[in-house]
Backbone as a printed PyTorch tensor [residue, N CA C, xyz], in Angstrom:
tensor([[[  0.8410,  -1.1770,   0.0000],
         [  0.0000,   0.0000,   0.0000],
         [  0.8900,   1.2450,   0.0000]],

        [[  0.6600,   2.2670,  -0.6960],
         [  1.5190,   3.3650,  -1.2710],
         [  1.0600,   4.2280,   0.2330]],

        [[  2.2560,   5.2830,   0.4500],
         [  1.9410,   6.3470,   1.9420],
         [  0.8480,   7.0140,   1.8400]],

        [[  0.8770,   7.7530,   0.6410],
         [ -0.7130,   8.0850,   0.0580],
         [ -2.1250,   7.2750,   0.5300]],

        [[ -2.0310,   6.2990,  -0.2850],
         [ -3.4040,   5.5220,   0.4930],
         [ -2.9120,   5.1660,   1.8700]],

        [[ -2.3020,   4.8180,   2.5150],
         [ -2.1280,   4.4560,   4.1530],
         [ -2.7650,   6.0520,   4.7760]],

        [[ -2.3530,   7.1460,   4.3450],
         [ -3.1650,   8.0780,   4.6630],
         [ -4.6710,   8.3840,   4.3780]],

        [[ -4.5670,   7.6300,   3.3740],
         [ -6.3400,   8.0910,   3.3300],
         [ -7.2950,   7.3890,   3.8760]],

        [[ -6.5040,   5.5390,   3.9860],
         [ -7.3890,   4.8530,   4.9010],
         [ -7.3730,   4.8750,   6.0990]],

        [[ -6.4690,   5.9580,   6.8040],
         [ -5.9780,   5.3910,   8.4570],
         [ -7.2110,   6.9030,   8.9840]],

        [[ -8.0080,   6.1640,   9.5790],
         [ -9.0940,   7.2810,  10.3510],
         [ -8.8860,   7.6920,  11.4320]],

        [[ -8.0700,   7.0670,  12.1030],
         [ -7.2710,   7.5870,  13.3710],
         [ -6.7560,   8.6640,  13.3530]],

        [[ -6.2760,   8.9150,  12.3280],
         [ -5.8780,  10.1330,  12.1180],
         [ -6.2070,  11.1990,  11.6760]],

        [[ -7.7590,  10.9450,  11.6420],
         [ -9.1090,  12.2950,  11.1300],
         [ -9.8400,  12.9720,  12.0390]],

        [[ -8.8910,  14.1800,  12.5130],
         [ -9.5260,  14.5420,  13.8200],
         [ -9.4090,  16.0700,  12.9880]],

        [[-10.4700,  17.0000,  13.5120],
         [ -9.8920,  17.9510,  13.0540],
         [-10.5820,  18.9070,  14.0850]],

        [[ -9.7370,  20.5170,  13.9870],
         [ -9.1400,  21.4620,  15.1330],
         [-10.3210,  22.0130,  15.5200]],

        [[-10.6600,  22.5460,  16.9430],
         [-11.4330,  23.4890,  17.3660],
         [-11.2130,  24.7610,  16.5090]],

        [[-11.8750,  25.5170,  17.0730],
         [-11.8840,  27.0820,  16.6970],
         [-10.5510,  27.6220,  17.8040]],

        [[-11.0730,  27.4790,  19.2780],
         [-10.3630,  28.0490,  19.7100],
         [ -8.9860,  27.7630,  19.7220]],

        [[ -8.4490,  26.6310,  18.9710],
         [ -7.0620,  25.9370,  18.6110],
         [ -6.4900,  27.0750,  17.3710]],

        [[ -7.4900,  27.4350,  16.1780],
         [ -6.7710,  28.3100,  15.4080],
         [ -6.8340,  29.5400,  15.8110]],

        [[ -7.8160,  30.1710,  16.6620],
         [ -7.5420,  31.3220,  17.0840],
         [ -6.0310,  31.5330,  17.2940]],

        [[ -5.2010,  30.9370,  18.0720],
         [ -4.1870,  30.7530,  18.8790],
         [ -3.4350,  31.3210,  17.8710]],

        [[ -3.2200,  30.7440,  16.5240],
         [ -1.8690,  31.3250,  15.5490],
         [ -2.4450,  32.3830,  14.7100]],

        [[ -3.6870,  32.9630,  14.9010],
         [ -4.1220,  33.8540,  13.4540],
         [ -2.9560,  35.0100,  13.6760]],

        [[ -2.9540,  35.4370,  14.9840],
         [ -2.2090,  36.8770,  15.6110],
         [ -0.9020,  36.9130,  14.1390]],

        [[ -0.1920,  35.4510,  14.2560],
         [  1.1660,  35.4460,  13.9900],
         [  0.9690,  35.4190,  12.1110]],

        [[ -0.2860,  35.0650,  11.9030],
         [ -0.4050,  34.9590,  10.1580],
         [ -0.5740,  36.3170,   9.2200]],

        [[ -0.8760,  37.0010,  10.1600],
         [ -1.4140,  38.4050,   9.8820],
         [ -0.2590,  39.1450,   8.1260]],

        [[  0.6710,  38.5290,   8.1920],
         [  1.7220,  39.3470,   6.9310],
         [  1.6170,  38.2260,   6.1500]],

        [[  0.9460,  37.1640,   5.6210],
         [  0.6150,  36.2270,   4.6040],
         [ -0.7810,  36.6800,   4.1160]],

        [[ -0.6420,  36.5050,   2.5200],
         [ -1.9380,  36.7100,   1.9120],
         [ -2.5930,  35.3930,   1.4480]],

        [[ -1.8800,  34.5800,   1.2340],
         [ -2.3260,  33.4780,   0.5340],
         [ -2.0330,  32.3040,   1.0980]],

        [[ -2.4050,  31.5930,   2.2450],
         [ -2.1830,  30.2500,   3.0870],
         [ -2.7430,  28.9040,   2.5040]],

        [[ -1.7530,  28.0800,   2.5180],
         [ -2.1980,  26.7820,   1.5070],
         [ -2.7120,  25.6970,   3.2530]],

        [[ -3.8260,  25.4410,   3.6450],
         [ -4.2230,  24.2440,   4.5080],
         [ -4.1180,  23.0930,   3.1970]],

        [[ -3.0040,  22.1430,   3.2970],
         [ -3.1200,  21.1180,   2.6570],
         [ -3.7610,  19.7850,   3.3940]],

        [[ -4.2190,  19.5770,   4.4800],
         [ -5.2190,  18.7330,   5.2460],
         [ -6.5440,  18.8550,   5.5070]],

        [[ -6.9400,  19.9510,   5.0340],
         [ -8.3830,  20.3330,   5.2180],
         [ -9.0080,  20.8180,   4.1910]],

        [[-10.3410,  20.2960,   4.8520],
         [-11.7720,  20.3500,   3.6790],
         [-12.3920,  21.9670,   3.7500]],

        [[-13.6760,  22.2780,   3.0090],
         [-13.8910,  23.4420,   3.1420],
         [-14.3350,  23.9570,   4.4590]],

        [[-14.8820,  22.5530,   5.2280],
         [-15.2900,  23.1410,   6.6320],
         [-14.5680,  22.9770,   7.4960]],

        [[-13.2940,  22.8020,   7.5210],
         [-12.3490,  23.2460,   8.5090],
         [-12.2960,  24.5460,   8.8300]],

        [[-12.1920,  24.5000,  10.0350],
         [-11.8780,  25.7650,  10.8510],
         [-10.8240,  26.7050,  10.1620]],

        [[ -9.5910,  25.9580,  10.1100],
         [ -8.5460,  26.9330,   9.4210],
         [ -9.0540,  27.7550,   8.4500]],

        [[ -9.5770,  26.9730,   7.3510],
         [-10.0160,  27.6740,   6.2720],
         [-11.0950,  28.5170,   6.3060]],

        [[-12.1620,  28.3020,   7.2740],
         [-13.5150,  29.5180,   7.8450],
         [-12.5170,  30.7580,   8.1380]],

        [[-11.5150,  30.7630,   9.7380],
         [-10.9270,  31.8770,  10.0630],
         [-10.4670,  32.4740,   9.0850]],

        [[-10.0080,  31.6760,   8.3660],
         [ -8.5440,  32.6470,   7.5380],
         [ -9.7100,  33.3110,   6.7720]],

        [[-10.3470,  32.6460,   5.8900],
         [-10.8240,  33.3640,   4.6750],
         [-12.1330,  34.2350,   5.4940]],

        [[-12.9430,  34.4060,   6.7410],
         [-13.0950,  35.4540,   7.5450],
         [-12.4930,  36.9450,   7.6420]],

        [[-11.3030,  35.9740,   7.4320],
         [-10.0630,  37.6520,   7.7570],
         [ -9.3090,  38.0100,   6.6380]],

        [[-10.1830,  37.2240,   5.0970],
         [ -9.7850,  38.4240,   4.3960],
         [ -8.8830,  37.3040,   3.0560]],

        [[ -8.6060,  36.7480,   4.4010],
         [ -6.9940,  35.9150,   3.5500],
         [ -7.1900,  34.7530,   2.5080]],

        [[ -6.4700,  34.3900,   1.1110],
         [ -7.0310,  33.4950,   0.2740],
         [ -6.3280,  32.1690,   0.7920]],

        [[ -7.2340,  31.2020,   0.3750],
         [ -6.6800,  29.7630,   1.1120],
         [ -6.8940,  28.9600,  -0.1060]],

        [[ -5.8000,  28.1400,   0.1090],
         [ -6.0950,  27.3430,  -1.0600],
         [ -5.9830,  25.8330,   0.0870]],

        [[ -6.9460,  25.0030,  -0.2500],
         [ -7.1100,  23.7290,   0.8750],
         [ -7.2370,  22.8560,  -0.0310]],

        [[ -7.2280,  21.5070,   0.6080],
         [ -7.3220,  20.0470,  -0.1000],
         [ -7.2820,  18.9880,   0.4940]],

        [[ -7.0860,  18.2610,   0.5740],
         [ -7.2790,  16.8660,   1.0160],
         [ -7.4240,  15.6630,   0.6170]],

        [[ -6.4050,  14.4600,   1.1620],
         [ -6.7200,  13.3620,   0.2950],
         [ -7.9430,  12.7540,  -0.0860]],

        [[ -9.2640,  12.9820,   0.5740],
         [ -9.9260,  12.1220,   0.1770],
         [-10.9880,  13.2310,  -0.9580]],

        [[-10.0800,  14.3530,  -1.1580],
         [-10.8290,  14.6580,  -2.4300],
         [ -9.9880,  14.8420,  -3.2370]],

        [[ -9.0980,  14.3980,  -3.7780],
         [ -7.8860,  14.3140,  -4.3500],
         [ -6.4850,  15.0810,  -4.5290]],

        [[ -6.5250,  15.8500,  -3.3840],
         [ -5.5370,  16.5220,  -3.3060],
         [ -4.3440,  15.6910,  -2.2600]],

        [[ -3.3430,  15.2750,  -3.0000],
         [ -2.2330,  14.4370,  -2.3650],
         [ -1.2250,  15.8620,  -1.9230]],

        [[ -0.9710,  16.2260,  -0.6050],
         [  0.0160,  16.5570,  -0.1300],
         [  1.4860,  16.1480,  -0.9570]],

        [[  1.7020,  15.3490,  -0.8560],
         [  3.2200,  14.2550,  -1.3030],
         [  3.5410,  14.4420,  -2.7200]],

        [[  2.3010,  14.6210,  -3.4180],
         [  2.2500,  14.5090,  -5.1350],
         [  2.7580,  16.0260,  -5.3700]],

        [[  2.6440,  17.0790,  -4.6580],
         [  2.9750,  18.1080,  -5.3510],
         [  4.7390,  18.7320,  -5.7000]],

        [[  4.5490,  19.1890,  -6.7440],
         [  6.5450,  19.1050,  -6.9920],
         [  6.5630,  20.6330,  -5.7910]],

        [[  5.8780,  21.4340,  -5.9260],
         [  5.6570,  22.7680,  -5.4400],
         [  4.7060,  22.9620,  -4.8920]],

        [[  4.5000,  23.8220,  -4.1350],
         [  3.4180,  24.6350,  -3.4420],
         [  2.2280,  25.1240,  -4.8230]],

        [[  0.9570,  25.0700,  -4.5070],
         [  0.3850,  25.8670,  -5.4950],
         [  0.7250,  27.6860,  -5.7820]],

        [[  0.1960,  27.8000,  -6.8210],
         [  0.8680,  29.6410,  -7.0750],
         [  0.5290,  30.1970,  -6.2980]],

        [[  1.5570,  31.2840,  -5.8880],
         [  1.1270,  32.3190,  -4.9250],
         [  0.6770,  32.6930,  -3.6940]],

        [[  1.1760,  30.7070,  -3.1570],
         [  0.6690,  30.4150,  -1.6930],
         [  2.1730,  31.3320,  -0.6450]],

        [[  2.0690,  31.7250,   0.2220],
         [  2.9770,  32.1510,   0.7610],
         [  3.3880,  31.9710,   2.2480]],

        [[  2.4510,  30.6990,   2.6350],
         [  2.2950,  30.4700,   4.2250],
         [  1.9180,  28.6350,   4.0570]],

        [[  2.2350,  27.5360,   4.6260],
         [  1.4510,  26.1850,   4.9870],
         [  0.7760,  25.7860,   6.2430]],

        [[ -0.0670,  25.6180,   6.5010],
         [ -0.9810,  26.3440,   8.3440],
         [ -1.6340,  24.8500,   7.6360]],

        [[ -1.8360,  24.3720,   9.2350],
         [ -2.6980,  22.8120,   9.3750],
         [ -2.6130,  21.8750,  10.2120]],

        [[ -3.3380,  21.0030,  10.3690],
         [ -3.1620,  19.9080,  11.4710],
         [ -3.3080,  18.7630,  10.6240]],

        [[ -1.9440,  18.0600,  10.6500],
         [ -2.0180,  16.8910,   9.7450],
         [ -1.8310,  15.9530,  10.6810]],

        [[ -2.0100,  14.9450,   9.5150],
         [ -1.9400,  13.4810,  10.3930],
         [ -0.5520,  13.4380,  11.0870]],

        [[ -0.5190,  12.8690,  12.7870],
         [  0.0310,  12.8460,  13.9230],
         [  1.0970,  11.8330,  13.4340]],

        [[  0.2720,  10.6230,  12.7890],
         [  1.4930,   9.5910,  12.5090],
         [  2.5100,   9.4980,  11.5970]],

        [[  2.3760,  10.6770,  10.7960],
         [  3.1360,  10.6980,   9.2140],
         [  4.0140,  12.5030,   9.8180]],

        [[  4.4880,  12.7650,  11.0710],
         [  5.3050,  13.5070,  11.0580],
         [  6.6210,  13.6150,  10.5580]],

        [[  7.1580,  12.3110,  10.4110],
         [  8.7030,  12.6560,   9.6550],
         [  8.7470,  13.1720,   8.1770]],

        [[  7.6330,  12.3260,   7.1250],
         [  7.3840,  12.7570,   5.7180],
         [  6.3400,  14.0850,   5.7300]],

        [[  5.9110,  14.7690,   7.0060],
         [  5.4700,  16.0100,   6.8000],
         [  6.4380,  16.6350,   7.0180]],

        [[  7.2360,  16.6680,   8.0690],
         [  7.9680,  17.5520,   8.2590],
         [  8.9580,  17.3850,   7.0940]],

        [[  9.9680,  16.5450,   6.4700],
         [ 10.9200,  16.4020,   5.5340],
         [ 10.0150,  16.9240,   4.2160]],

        [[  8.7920,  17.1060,   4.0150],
         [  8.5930,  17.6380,   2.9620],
         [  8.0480,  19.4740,   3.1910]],

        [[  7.5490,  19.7160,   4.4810],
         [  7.6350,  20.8720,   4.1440],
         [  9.0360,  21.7100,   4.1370]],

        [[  9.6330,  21.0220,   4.8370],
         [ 11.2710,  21.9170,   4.7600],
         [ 11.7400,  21.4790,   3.1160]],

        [[ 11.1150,  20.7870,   2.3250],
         [ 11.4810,  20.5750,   0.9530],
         [ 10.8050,  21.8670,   0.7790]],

        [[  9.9490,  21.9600,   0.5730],
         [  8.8630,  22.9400,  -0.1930],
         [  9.6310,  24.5140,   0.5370]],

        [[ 10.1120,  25.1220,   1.2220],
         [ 10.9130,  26.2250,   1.7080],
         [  9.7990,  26.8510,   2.0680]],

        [[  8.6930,  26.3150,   2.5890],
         [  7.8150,  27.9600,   2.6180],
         [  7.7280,  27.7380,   4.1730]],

        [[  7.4120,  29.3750,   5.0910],
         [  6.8760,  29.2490,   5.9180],
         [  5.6640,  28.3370,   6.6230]],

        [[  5.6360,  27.6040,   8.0120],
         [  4.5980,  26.6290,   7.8540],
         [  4.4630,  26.5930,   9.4430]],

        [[  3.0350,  26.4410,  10.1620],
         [  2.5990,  26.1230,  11.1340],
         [  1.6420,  25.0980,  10.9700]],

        [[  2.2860,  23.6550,  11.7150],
         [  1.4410,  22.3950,  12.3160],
         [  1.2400,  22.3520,  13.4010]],

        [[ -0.1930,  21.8590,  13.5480],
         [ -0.4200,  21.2580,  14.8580],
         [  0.0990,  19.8990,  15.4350]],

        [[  1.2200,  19.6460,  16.0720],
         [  1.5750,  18.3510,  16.7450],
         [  1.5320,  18.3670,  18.1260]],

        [[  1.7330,  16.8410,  18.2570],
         [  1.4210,  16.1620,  19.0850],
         [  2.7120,  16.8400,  19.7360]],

        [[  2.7470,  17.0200,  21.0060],
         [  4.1110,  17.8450,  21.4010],
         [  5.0640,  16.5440,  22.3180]],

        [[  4.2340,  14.8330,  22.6360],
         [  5.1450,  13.9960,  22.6560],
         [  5.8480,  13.2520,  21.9410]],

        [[  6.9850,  13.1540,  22.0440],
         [  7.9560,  12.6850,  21.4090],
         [  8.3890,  13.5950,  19.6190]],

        [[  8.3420,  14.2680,  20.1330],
         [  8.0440,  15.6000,  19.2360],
         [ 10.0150,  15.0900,  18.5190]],

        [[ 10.9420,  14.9260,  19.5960],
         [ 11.8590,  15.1480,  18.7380],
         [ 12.8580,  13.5470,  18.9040]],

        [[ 11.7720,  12.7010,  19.7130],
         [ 12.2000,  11.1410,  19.4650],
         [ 12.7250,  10.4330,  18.0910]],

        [[ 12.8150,  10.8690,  17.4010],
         [ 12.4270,  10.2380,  15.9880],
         [ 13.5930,  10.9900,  15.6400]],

        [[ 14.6440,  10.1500,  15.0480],
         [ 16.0170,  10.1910,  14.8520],
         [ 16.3040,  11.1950,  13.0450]],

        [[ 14.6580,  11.2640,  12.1710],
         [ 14.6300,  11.9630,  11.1130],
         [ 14.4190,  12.9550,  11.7920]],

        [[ 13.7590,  13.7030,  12.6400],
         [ 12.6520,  14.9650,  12.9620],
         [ 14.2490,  15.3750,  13.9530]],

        [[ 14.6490,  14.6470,  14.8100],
         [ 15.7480,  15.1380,  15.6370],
         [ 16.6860,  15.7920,  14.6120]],

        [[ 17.2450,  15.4880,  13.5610],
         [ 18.0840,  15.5900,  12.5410],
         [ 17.6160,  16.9370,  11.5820]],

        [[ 16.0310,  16.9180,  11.3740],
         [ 15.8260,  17.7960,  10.7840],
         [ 15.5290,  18.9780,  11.2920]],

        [[ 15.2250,  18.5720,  12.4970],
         [ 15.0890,  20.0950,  13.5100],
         [ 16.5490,  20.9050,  13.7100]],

        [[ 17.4140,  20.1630,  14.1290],
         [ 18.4500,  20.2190,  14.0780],
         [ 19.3610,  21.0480,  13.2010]],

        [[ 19.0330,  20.7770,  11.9940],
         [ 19.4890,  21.6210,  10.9690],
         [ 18.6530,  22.8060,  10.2120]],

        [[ 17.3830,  22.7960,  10.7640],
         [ 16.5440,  24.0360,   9.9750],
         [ 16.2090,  24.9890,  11.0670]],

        [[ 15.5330,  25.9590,  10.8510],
         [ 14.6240,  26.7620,  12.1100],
         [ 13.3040,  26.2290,  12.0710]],

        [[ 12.8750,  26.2660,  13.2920],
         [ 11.5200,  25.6150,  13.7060],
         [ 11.5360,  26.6690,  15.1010]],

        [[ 10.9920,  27.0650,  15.1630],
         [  9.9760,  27.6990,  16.2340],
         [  8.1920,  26.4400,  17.1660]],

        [[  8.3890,  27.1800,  18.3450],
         [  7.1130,  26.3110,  19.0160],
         [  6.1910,  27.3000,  19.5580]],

        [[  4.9710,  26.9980,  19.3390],
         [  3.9000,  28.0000,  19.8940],
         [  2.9980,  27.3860,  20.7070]],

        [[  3.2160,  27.1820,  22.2980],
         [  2.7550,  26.3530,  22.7540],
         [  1.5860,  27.2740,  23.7380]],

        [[  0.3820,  26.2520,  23.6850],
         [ -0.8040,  26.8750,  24.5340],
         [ -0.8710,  26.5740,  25.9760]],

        [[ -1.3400,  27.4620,  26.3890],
         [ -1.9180,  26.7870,  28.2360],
         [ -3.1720,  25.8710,  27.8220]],

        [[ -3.1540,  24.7700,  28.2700],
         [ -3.5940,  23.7220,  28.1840],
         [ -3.7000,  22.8450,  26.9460]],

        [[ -4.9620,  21.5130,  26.6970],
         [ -4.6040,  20.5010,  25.9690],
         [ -6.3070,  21.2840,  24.8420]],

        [[ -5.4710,  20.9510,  23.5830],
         [ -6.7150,  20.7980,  22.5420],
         [ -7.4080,  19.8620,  22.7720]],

        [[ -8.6740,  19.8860,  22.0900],
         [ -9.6320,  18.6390,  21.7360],
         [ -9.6680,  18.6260,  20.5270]],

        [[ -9.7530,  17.1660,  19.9610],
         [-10.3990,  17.5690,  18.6030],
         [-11.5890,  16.7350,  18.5340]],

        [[-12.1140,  16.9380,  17.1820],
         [-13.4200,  16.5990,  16.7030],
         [-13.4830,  15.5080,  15.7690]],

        [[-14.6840,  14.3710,  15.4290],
         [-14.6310,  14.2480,  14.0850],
         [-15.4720,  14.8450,  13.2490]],

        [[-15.8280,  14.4460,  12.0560],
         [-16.5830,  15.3360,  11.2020],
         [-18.0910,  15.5820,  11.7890]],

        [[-18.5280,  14.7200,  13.1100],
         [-20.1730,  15.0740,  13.2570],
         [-20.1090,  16.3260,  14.1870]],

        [[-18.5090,  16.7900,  14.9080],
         [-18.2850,  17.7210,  15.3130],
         [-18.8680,  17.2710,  16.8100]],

        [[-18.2680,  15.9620,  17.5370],
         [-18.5440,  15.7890,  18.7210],
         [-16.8600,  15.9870,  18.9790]],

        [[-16.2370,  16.0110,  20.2380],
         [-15.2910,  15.5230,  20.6510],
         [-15.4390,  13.9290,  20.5740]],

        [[-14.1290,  13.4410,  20.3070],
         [-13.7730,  12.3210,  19.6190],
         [-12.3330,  11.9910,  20.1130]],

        [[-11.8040,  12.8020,  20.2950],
         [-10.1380,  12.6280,  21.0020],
         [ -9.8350,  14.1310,  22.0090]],

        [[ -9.9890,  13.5970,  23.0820],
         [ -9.6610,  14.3390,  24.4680],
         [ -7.8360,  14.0950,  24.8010]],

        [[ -7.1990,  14.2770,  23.8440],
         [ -5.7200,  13.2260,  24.6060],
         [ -5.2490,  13.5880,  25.7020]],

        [[ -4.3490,  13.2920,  25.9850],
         [ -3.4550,  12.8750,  27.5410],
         [ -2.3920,  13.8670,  27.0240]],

        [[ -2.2270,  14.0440,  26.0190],
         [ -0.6190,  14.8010,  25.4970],
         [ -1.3070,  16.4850,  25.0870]],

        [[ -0.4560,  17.3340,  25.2560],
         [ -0.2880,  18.0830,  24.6670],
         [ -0.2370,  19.0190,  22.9380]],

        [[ -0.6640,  19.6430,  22.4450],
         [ -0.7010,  19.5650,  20.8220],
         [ -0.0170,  21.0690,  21.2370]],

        [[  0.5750,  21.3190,  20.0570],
         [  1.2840,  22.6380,  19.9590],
         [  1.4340,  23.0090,  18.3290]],

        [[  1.8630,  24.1510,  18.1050],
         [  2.3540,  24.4430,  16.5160],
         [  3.6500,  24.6330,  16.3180]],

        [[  3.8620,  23.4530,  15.3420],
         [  5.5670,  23.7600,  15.2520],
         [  6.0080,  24.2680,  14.0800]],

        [[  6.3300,  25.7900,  13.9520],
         [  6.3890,  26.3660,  13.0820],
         [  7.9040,  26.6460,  12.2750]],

        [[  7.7190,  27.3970,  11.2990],
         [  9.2980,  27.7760,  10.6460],
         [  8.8980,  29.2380,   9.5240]],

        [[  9.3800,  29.8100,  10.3460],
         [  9.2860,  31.5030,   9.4510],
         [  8.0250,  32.3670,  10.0230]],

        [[  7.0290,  31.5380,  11.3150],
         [  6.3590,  32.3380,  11.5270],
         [  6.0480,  33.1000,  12.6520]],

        [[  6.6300,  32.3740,  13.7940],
         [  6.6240,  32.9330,  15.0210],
         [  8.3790,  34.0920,  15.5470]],

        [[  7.4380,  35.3050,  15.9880],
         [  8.8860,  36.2350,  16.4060],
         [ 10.0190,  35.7350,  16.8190]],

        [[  9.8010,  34.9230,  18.1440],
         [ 11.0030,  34.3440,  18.6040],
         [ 11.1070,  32.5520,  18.6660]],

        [[ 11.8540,  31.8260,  19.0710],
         [ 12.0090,  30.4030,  18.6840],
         [ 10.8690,  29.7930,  19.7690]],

        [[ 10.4340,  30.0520,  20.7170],
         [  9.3890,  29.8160,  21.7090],
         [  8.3500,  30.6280,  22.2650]],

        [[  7.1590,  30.7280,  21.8960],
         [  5.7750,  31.6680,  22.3460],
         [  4.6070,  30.7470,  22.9680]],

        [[  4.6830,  31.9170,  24.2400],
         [  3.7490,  30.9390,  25.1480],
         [  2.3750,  32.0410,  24.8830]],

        [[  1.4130,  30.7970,  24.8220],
         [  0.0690,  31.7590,  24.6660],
         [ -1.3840,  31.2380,  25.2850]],

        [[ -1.8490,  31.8360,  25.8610],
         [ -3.1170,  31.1860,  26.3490],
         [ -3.9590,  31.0780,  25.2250]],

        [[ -4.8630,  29.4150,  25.9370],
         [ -5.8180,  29.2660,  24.8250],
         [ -7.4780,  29.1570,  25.5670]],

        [[ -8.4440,  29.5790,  24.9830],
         [ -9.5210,  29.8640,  25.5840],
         [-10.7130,  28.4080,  25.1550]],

        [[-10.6630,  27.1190,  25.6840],
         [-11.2890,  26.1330,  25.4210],
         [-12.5520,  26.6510,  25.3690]],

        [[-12.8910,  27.6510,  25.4360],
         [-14.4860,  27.7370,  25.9850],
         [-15.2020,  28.8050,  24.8490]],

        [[-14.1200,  29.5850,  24.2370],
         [-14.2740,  29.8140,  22.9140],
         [-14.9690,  29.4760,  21.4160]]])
């Protein structure tokens, strides 16, 4: 089975963000016009806020045929990558957005964040910034119940977008 389909069949990994989870990074998106969410559908949150505030989004998702992995480049004129991708495919997210050079904020899992002897290596050698919240996200599935309460922490691990290499920020669950 190709990484592609292992992503599109693995549902474990179809959770997607509160509101008050993207509130948290809009502050820092504010000098991008054009943000590519390559994990999300039209009713993701990311893509409501942003294009709320003005900003063009270009979104996709595997199960409507937009392959992350397949693209040689960013689409035109994207100038930011903002999203919460699948938790289990962090080494080939992260090794491909530092391919692609563009600025980028993910939502991860903030354990074992730098266990993984690719992500240790690649952190290592690029800039990455962390934007970590007071307390734990929830996420949802698509009927928009909570569905995953975790035990761990989620944070955004960014590159080109946060001021300094660590920003602590409150997050308002109740939002």
């Amino acid at each position: 089975m190709s990484f592609s389909q292992q992503i599109k069949t693995s549902k474990s990994d179809e959770y997607y963000t509160p509101r008050y989870a993207v509130e948290i990074i809009l502050p820092y998106l504010e000098k991008f016009e054009h943000i590519w969410c390559p994990f999300d559908k039209e009713h993701s949150e990311f893509v409501k806020m942003l294009q709320e505030r003005g900003k063009k989004v270009t979104f996709g998702h595997i199960e409507t045929g937009q392959d992350f992995f397949s693209y040689e480049k960013a689409p035109g004129g994207v100038d930011c990558i903002v999203s919460n991708p699948p938790f289990s495919k962090r080494d080939n997210i992260f090794l491909r957005l530092y391919e692609l050079g563009l600025p980028f904020a993910m939502i991860m899992n903030n354990n074992g964040l730098f266990d993984s002897k690719v992500r240790y290596e690649l952190f290592k050698k690029n800039n990455f910034e962390l934007l970590i919240p007071k307390g734990r996200m929830r996420f949802f599935d698509e009927t928009m119940e909570v569905k995953n309460s975790p035990n761990f922490q989620s944070i955004y691990v960014c590159n080109g977008i946060l001021p300094q290499t660590i920003e602590f920020v409150d997050m308002d669950i109740r939002s």
